[in-house]
Amino acid sequence: MNKTHTSQQTVLHAQNVRKSFGTRGNVQEVLKGIDLRVNEGEFVGIMGPSGAGKTTLLNVLATIDRATDGAILIGGDDISKMKDAGLSAFRRDKLGFIFQDYNLLDTLTAKENILLPISLGKVKKKEAEARFNDIATILGITDIAHKYPHEISGGQKQRTSAARALINEPSMVFADEPTGALDSKSASSLLGTMADVNKKRGVTIMMVTHDAVASSYASRVVFLKDGQIYSELYRGDKTRQAFFQDILKVQGVLGGDSVDTI
Amino acid sequence: MTLFDLVIRSMRKNIKHYYLYFFALIFSVVLYFVFATLQYDSAVVERAGQSMKFSSAFKVAGGLLIFIAGIFIVYANAIFLKRRSREIGLYQLIGLNKGAVARLLIIENSLLSAGALLIGIGIGILVSRVFLLLLMKLVDYEGFIALSFSTAAILQTVVVFVAIILLTTIQMIYTVYRNTLLSLFNADKKGENPKKPKTFVSAVLALLGIGLIVFGYWLSANMMNTMLFFNMIAVLVSTILGTYLIFRVTISWMFYQIRSRKQGHLGLKNSLSIGSLMHRMKGNANSLTIITVLSAMTLAMLAGSYSLYYSTEKESRYSMPHDFMFESDEGLAAQFGEELIENGIDFTSEKIELLSVWGTFEKDVFPEWDGPMDGTYGFSIVSDQQLEKAGFQVEAPKKGKAVMHDMNYAMSMNNMKLPFDVNVTSGESDRQFRITELGSGNVVNFVSVGFQLVVNDVYFEELKEQLPLESEGNMVLDVYAVNLLDRDQLEAASKIFSQSKYIDNAEGENYAYSTDYYSMYENGILTNGLLIFIAGFLGLVFLISTGSILYFKQMTEAEQEKQNYATLRQLGFTVKDIMRGIIRKQMFVFGLPLAIGLLHSVFAIKAASFLFMSDITIPTTIAMGLYALIYIVFAFLTVGYYRKTVKAAL
């Protein structure tokens, strides 16, 4: 199993990533040296109790925040050495984002929102239209293309958000609690689609979640505790149900916010 | 914790929200106080003693100022309350009843207002001197200017602002009592979502808006007829209605057309401009219309009064081409000359002969609105050479032709078609003059000489022989034109002239037209200087109020869209990319009202240009340019605020 992964190309390689907050005298280290390698086509879930540094890790890897120390390579580029303008361009061209609260621009229609990342004119209109049709069909949102965010449901909003994350054909998609605001039916539908996209189009996905059900859709789950990697689980050939049970076990040992609810 | 503690805490925590409203209050207090101080200032009162216009002009302007300040403060308070509606809701959510919340807001408002009044009056005392100096400079006052501390002005300011503050208090109580918790919590999320306009109706209304404005412009250029008053009202109504339709329908309709043509491929710049603008077009239509109309009015007022001030000298010259003039009495002219010499003033004194005759105009030469001009009118025939000797340059045409001057008919003369004939009906022999040119202003100072016909000297001598000048009220009138060589001595000479022996008749009454050029000019400067000061003062208030309202509104919008900017930056757009879209939006928000306002005022000034004999392009351009410049400062401030917001978003 490991063999099949190493034979693939590494998309993201984080080495000894550290992140501290606060000023002198009151420094809090949230990430304490993370080493992580994500291969092309992987669907990685990041789990851990509140305060473990999940979102911080995602932000740092996704170039939204800067690491205090360590190196991060995405597709061979060392993002920790890039300037702000370079990072912006990098995010626009190589990364996709899905947020918990969708972050759609309420002044734009679903289609306009989706086309935003390729709106600076580098992609020709014909090509953009083709990509849009392609993705909208996969995500099942062709009907709502000309509706405004306030006219569609949460699930549809998150699908729109996902479509926006995929339109620029990113090397990697980062998702921060994408199902956090959805009911379980919409959540599993979305996750199913994400897994589908991951498998069929080979899109690499990294998803932060505290929900064991959500992470059971991933091909690998990384557990964080106190800013360090605690353990990892690979799904391999297991059914999703079996993988879910494995995740629950680790989570039980780890202790965390969602343990009591199950 | 008492209610008062809560007030103090919330004020300390919310400085950011308060300073906007606080600024609006202070600003209004300062300007009103300055105005009140000037009204009571001794130097102003002294200068004003000369004319009733002064005090009544101040009263009208003061009333307008209260009106503007009231609207501005209420508007700022409305924005302020909207930004705080969540907080007001929260107080109620945690169990404060509406009465307590209202009390809390009233205490806050009283504290804020008292502070603003104190600070405003303080700043007012400091800056009123600057304004006083400016006013006195404009009206040519040369006395010593000391600023006295005026308790009356303070009292008046306090009374006015207590009234305005009561108004805002009512507004606050209304907000607390009339809003449900839900609406309070959602106030900052409000914003309409653009709907598909009914294509046909919208298209018709959109075009109607443009049509109404074009019609208003056309009418403003063609309103000189017997229905002048009705036409003026029609122009106002059609341009204001047209402006409203432009903002309410035309713009949305155009945006919608552009947007649907893009089929979702809007691009970042348009997303941040058109998208955002369409989202709030309905709410913004009213304020943009008001701002446009106000700007147009202010611009027209400023440009008009500045043109008056600017052309005072020229216009005085048009009616008084010579510095001094004596009618018939050669001895008096000589006496005046001697007195001038005694005072070391150099001058020229020339006799000008006027052949005073009666005559008629060719039919329908005058524009219709001047009424039928087919009666008999007084004409004065003047020799070009005599005028030239007296220092008035004019080129007279050949025999039988003449140049006509008369400043009383300047307005009509602008609309006359050349050439036309004048028939001098004296005695048995009619004589025709072909008028080939219309001159500006008068050629001699007296207004009672009628239409002045300038002919060449040879012809003049011939006429003098042939016309029956001793009969039927015709005569030769000699006038003596005294012109100084040194302009700087005008004031001294004018003082000498103002003695009773020169300007009064035997009964000790002023001659009807016995004034000199300099006195007329001085009088004009006083009136027009006052006018430009008041217009400028009100204009400044208008300008800063409208600019601030746009700025406040955009500040609120920037905060509402902060999340959008955060998202865009996460998606990988740089601050620069985002700012490009925002600048496009601001060009619309600030640029369109300014552009339409300017256009309106240009047509308004054009329509009013008949009031001027001189060309007012320069003063109008200066006034409008200055206005636009200050206005643009607000646009820059707004863009700066947006940049800060976008930068801080991530």
mmCIF file of N, CA, C and O in Angstrom, chain A residues 57-108:
data_model
loop_
_atom_site.group_PDB
_atom_site.id
_atom_site.type_symbol
_atom_site.label_atom_id
_atom_site.label_comp_id
_atom_site.label_asym_id
_atom_site.label_seq_id
_atom_site.Cartn_x
_atom_site.Cartn_y
_atom_site.Cartn_z
ATOM 1 N N LEU A 57 -2.582 24.609 10.794
ATOM 2 C CA LEU A 57 -1.792 23.827 9.851
ATOM 3 C C LEU A 57 -2.302 24.040 8.426
ATOM 4 O O LEU A 57 -1.531 24.285 7.496
ATOM 5 N N LEU A 58 -3.644 23.982 8.290
ATOM 6 C CA LEU A 58 -4.228 24.151 6.965
ATOM 7 C C LEU A 58 -3.878 25.529 6.395
ATOM 8 O O LEU A 58 -3.462 25.651 5.246
ATOM 9 N N ASN A 59 -4.029 26.565 7.243
ATOM 10 C CA ASN A 59 -3.730 27.920 6.772
ATOM 11 C C ASN A 59 -2.278 28.069 6.354
ATOM 12 O O ASN A 59 -1.970 28.713 5.359
ATOM 13 N N VAL A 60 -1.402 27.471 7.137
ATOM 14 C CA VAL A 60 0.029 27.585 6.821
ATOM 15 C C VAL A 60 0.348 26.837 5.524
ATOM 16 O O VAL A 60 1.016 27.364 4.639
ATOM 17 N N LEU A 61 -0.214 25.612 5.397
ATOM 18 C CA LEU A 61 0.044 24.839 4.182
ATOM 19 C C LEU A 61 -0.596 25.492 2.959
ATOM 20 O O LEU A 61 -0.065 25.427 1.860
ATOM 21 N N ALA A 62 -1.732 26.151 3.204
ATOM 22 C CA ALA A 62 -2.461 26.743 2.085
ATOM 23 C C ALA A 62 -1.974 28.142 1.759
ATOM 24 O O ALA A 62 -2.614 28.864 0.998
ATOM 25 N N THR A 63 -0.884 28.562 2.357
ATOM 26 C CA THR A 63 -0.232 29.865 2.107
ATOM 27 C C THR A 63 -1.043 31.068 2.571
ATOM 28 O O THR A 63 -0.725 32.194 2.248
ATOM 29 N N ILE A 64 -2.115 30.810 3.326
ATOM 30 C CA ILE A 64 -2.891 31.951 3.826
ATOM 31 C C ILE A 64 -2.148 32.572 5.005
ATOM 32 O O ILE A 64 -2.191 33.762 5.245
ATOM 33 N N ASP A 65 -1.450 31.726 5.755
ATOM 34 C CA ASP A 65 -0.665 32.195 6.892
ATOM 35 C C ASP A 65 0.777 31.741 6.673
ATOM 36 O O ASP A 65 1.030 30.804 5.912
ATOM 37 N N ARG A 66 1.710 32.433 7.339
ATOM 38 C CA ARG A 66 3.104 32.050 7.157
ATOM 39 C C ARG A 66 3.596 31.223 8.347
ATOM 40 O O ARG A 66 3.253 31.527 9.485
ATOM 41 N N ALA A 67 4.401 30.232 8.047
ATOM 42 C CA ALA A 67 4.984 29.428 9.128
ATOM 43 C C ALA A 67 6.105 30.220 9.783
ATOM 44 O O ALA A 67 6.731 31.067 9.151
ATOM 45 N N THR A 68 6.319 29.976 11.080
ATOM 46 C CA THR A 68 7.414 30.647 11.760
ATOM 47 C C THR A 68 8.747 30.017 11.342
ATOM 48 O O THR A 68 9.763 30.686 11.218
ATOM 49 N N ASP A 69 8.693 28.725 11.111
ATOM 50 C CA ASP A 69 9.913 28.004 10.779
ATOM 51 C C ASP A 69 9.560 26.782 9.942
ATOM 52 O O ASP A 69 8.425 26.299 9.974
ATOM 53 N N GLY A 70 10.529 26.276 9.187
ATOM 54 C CA GLY A 70 10.296 25.069 8.404
ATOM 55 C C GLY A 70 10.087 25.383 6.941
ATOM 56 O O GLY A 70 9.973 26.541 6.544
ATOM 57 N N ALA A 71 10.070 24.322 6.131
ATOM 58 C CA ALA A 71 9.932 24.503 4.690
ATOM 59 C C ALA A 71 8.677 23.800 4.206
ATOM 60 O O ALA A 71 8.304 22.742 4.712
ATOM 61 N N ILE A 72 7.993 24.422 3.260
ATOM 62 C CA ILE A 72 6.812 23.810 2.668
ATOM 63 C C ILE A 72 6.962 23.830 1.154
ATOM 64 O O ILE A 72 7.110 24.893 0.550
ATOM 65 N N LEU A 73 6.949 22.642 0.557
ATOM 66 C CA LEU A 73 7.040 22.584 -0.902
ATOM 67 C C LEU A 73 5.721 22.103 -1.470
ATOM 68 O O LEU A 73 5.189 21.067 -1.052
ATOM 69 N N ILE A 74 5.182 22.875 -2.393
ATOM 70 C CA ILE A 74 3.980 22.437 -3.093
ATOM 71 C C ILE A 74 4.313 22.380 -4.570
ATOM 72 O O ILE A 74 4.700 23.387 -5.161
ATOM 73 N N GLY A 75 4.198 21.176 -5.149
ATOM 74 C CA GLY A 75 4.534 20.997 -6.560
ATOM 75 C C GLY A 75 5.947 21.449 -6.867
ATOM 76 O O GLY A 75 6.209 21.990 -7.924
ATOM 77 N N GLY A 76 6.840 21.300 -5.881
ATOM 78 C CA GLY A 76 8.235 21.650 -6.106
ATOM 79 C C GLY A 76 8.576 23.087 -5.736
ATOM 80 O O GLY A 76 9.743 23.448 -5.620
ATOM 81 N N ASP A 77 7.578 23.944 -5.546
ATOM 82 C CA ASP A 77 7.871 25.332 -5.171
ATOM 83 C C ASP A 77 7.934 25.465 -3.654
ATOM 84 O O ASP A 77 7.046 24.993 -2.954
ATOM 85 N N ASP A 78 8.956 26.156 -3.160
ATOM 86 C CA ASP A 78 9.062 26.369 -1.721
ATOM 87 C C ASP A 78 8.280 27.624 -1.350
ATOM 88 O O ASP A 78 8.740 28.747 -1.558
ATOM 89 N N ILE A 79 7.093 27.435 -0.802
ATOM 90 C CA ILE A 79 6.228 28.595 -0.568
ATOM 91 C C ILE A 79 6.685 29.420 0.631
ATOM 92 O O ILE A 79 6.311 30.565 0.771
ATOM 93 N N SER A 80 7.510 28.811 1.500
ATOM 94 C CA SER A 80 7.936 29.594 2.664
ATOM 95 C C SER A 80 8.932 30.678 2.268
ATOM 96 O O SER A 80 9.198 31.595 3.031
ATOM 97 N N LYS A 81 9.450 30.578 1.043
ATOM 98 C CA LYS A 81 10.408 31.602 0.602
ATOM 99 C C LYS A 81 9.784 32.620 -0.343
ATOM 100 O O LYS A 81 10.436 33.547 -0.794
ATOM 101 N N MET A 82 8.482 32.415 -0.652
ATOM 102 C CA MET A 82 7.846 33.313 -1.631
ATOM 103 C C MET A 82 7.417 34.624 -1.010
ATOM 104 O O MET A 82 7.110 34.702 0.167
ATOM 105 N N LYS A 83 7.381 35.648 -1.835
ATOM 106 C CA LYS A 83 6.868 36.958 -1.401
ATOM 107 C C LYS A 83 5.346 36.943 -1.468
ATOM 108 O O LYS A 83 4.745 36.073 -2.079
ATOM 109 N N ASP A 84 4.722 37.964 -0.865
ATOM 110 C CA ASP A 84 3.259 38.005 -0.798
ATOM 111 C C ASP A 84 2.595 37.958 -2.172
ATOM 112 O O ASP A 84 1.633 37.219 -2.382
ATOM 113 N N ALA A 85 3.102 38.752 -3.081
ATOM 114 C CA ALA A 85 2.497 38.785 -4.415
ATOM 115 C C ALA A 85 2.636 37.421 -5.084
ATOM 116 O O ALA A 85 1.705 36.924 -5.722
ATOM 117 N N GLY A 86 3.827 36.804 -4.879
ATOM 118 C CA GLY A 86 4.060 35.486 -5.442
ATOM 119 C C GLY A 86 3.098 34.470 -4.857
ATOM 120 O O GLY A 86 2.563 33.619 -5.569
ATOM 121 N N LEU A 87 2.859 34.591 -3.549
ATOM 122 C CA LEU A 87 1.946 33.666 -2.877
ATOM 123 C C LEU A 87 0.532 33.805 -3.414
ATOM 124 O O LEU A 87 -0.159 32.822 -3.630
ATOM 125 N N SER A 88 0.120 35.063 -3.629
ATOM 126 C CA SER A 88 -1.224 35.290 -4.158
ATOM 127 C C SER A 88 -1.382 34.610 -5.506
ATOM 128 O O SER A 88 -2.354 33.887 -5.741
ATOM 129 N N ALA A 89 -0.419 34.846 -6.362
ATOM 130 C CA ALA A 89 -0.482 34.250 -7.699
ATOM 131 C C ALA A 89 -0.483 32.731 -7.584
ATOM 132 O O ALA A 89 -1.210 32.039 -8.298
ATOM 133 N N PHE A 90 0.322 32.232 -6.655
ATOM 134 C CA PHE A 90 0.409 30.795 -6.444
ATOM 135 C C PHE A 90 -0.948 30.224 -6.029
ATOM 136 O O PHE A 90 -1.408 29.213 -6.557
ATOM 137 N N ARG A 91 -1.578 30.910 -5.059
ATOM 138 C CA ARG A 91 -2.888 30.451 -4.590
ATOM 139 C C ARG A 91 -3.893 30.435 -5.728
ATOM 140 O O ARG A 91 -4.691 29.521 -5.877
ATOM 141 N N ARG A 92 -3.831 31.511 -6.531
ATOM 142 C CA ARG A 92 -4.816 31.649 -7.592
ATOM 143 C C ARG A 92 -4.642 30.551 -8.650
ATOM 144 O O ARG A 92 -5.605 30.003 -9.150
ATOM 145 N N ASP A 93 -3.380 30.241 -8.953
ATOM 146 C CA ASP A 93 -3.128 29.307 -10.043
ATOM 147 C C ASP A 93 -3.113 27.848 -9.606
ATOM 148 O O ASP A 93 -3.523 26.968 -10.346
ATOM 149 N N LYS A 94 -2.590 27.596 -8.383
ATOM 150 C CA LYS A 94 -2.310 26.205 -8.037
ATOM 151 C C LYS A 94 -3.218 25.629 -6.962
ATOM 152 O O LYS A 94 -3.216 24.428 -6.759
ATOM 153 N N LEU A 95 -3.939 26.470 -6.198
ATOM 154 C CA LEU A 95 -4.704 25.954 -5.072
ATOM 155 C C LEU A 95 -6.196 26.234 -5.208
ATOM 156 O O LEU A 95 -6.614 27.139 -5.914
ATOM 157 N N GLY A 96 -6.963 25.403 -4.498
ATOM 158 C CA GLY A 96 -8.397 25.629 -4.421
ATOM 159 C C GLY A 96 -8.825 25.605 -2.965
ATOM 160 O O GLY A 96 -8.173 24.950 -2.140
ATOM 161 N N PHE A 97 -9.893 26.360 -2.631
ATOM 162 C CA PHE A 97 -10.319 26.432 -1.221
ATOM 163 C C PHE A 97 -11.814 26.170 -1.068
ATOM 164 O O PHE A 97 -12.616 26.674 -1.841
ATOM 165 N N ILE A 98 -12.137 25.394 -0.024
ATOM 166 C CA ILE A 98 -13.539 25.247 0.368
ATOM 167 C C ILE A 98 -13.617 25.596 1.849
ATOM 168 O O ILE A 98 -12.851 25.069 2.656
ATOM 169 N N PHE A 99 -14.513 26.535 2.192
ATOM 170 C CA PHE A 99 -14.583 26.991 3.583
ATOM 171 C C PHE A 99 -15.841 26.481 4.262
ATOM 172 O O PHE A 99 -16.838 26.184 3.613
ATOM 173 N N GLN A 100 -15.786 26.466 5.597
ATOM 174 C CA GLN A 100 -16.946 26.016 6.353
ATOM 175 C C GLN A 100 -18.188 26.852 6.045
ATOM 176 O O GLN A 100 -19.259 26.326 5.823
ATOM 177 N N ASP A 101 -18.012 28.178 6.037
ATOM 178 C CA ASP A 101 -19.196 29.019 5.768
ATOM 179 C C ASP A 101 -19.226 29.503 4.322
ATOM 180 O O ASP A 101 -19.599 30.630 4.055
ATOM 181 N N TYR A 102 -18.821 28.651 3.436
ATOM 182 C CA TYR A 102 -18.926 28.824 1.975
ATOM 183 C C TYR A 102 -18.113 29.990 1.422
ATOM 184 O O TYR A 102 -17.468 29.869 0.403
ATOM 185 N N ASN A 103 -18.216 31.144 2.112
ATOM 186 C CA ASN A 103 -17.529 32.344 1.616
ATOM 187 C C ASN A 103 -17.807 32.654 0.154
ATOM 188 O O ASN A 103 -16.917 32.982 -0.606
ATOM 189 N N LEU A 104 -19.076 32.560 -0.195
ATOM 190 C CA LEU A 104 -19.453 33.003 -1.537
ATOM 191 C C LEU A 104 -19.702 34.510 -1.475
ATOM 192 O O LEU A 104 -20.139 35.029 -0.446
ATOM 193 N N LEU A 105 -19.429 35.215 -2.560
ATOM 194 C CA LEU A 105 -19.729 36.645 -2.606
ATOM 195 C C LEU A 105 -21.225 36.810 -2.849
ATOM 196 O O LEU A 105 -21.726 36.378 -3.888
ATOM 197 N N ASP A 106 -21.905 37.401 -1.875
ATOM 198 C CA ASP A 106 -23.366 37.456 -1.983
ATOM 199 C C ASP A 106 -23.835 38.393 -3.092
ATOM 200 O O ASP A 106 -25.001 38.425 -3.433
ATOM 201 N N THR A 107 -22.901 39.167 -3.644
ATOM 202 C CA THR A 107 -23.298 40.072 -4.722
ATOM 203 C C THR A 107 -23.216 39.408 -6.093
ATOM 204 O O THR A 107 -23.586 40.006 -7.086
ATOM 205 N N LEU A 108 -22.729 38.186 -6.114
ATOM 206 C CA LEU A 108 -22.550 37.508 -7.403
ATOM 207 C C LEU A 108 -23.398 36.251 -7.491
ATOM 208 O O LEU A 108 -23.698 35.621 -6.484
#
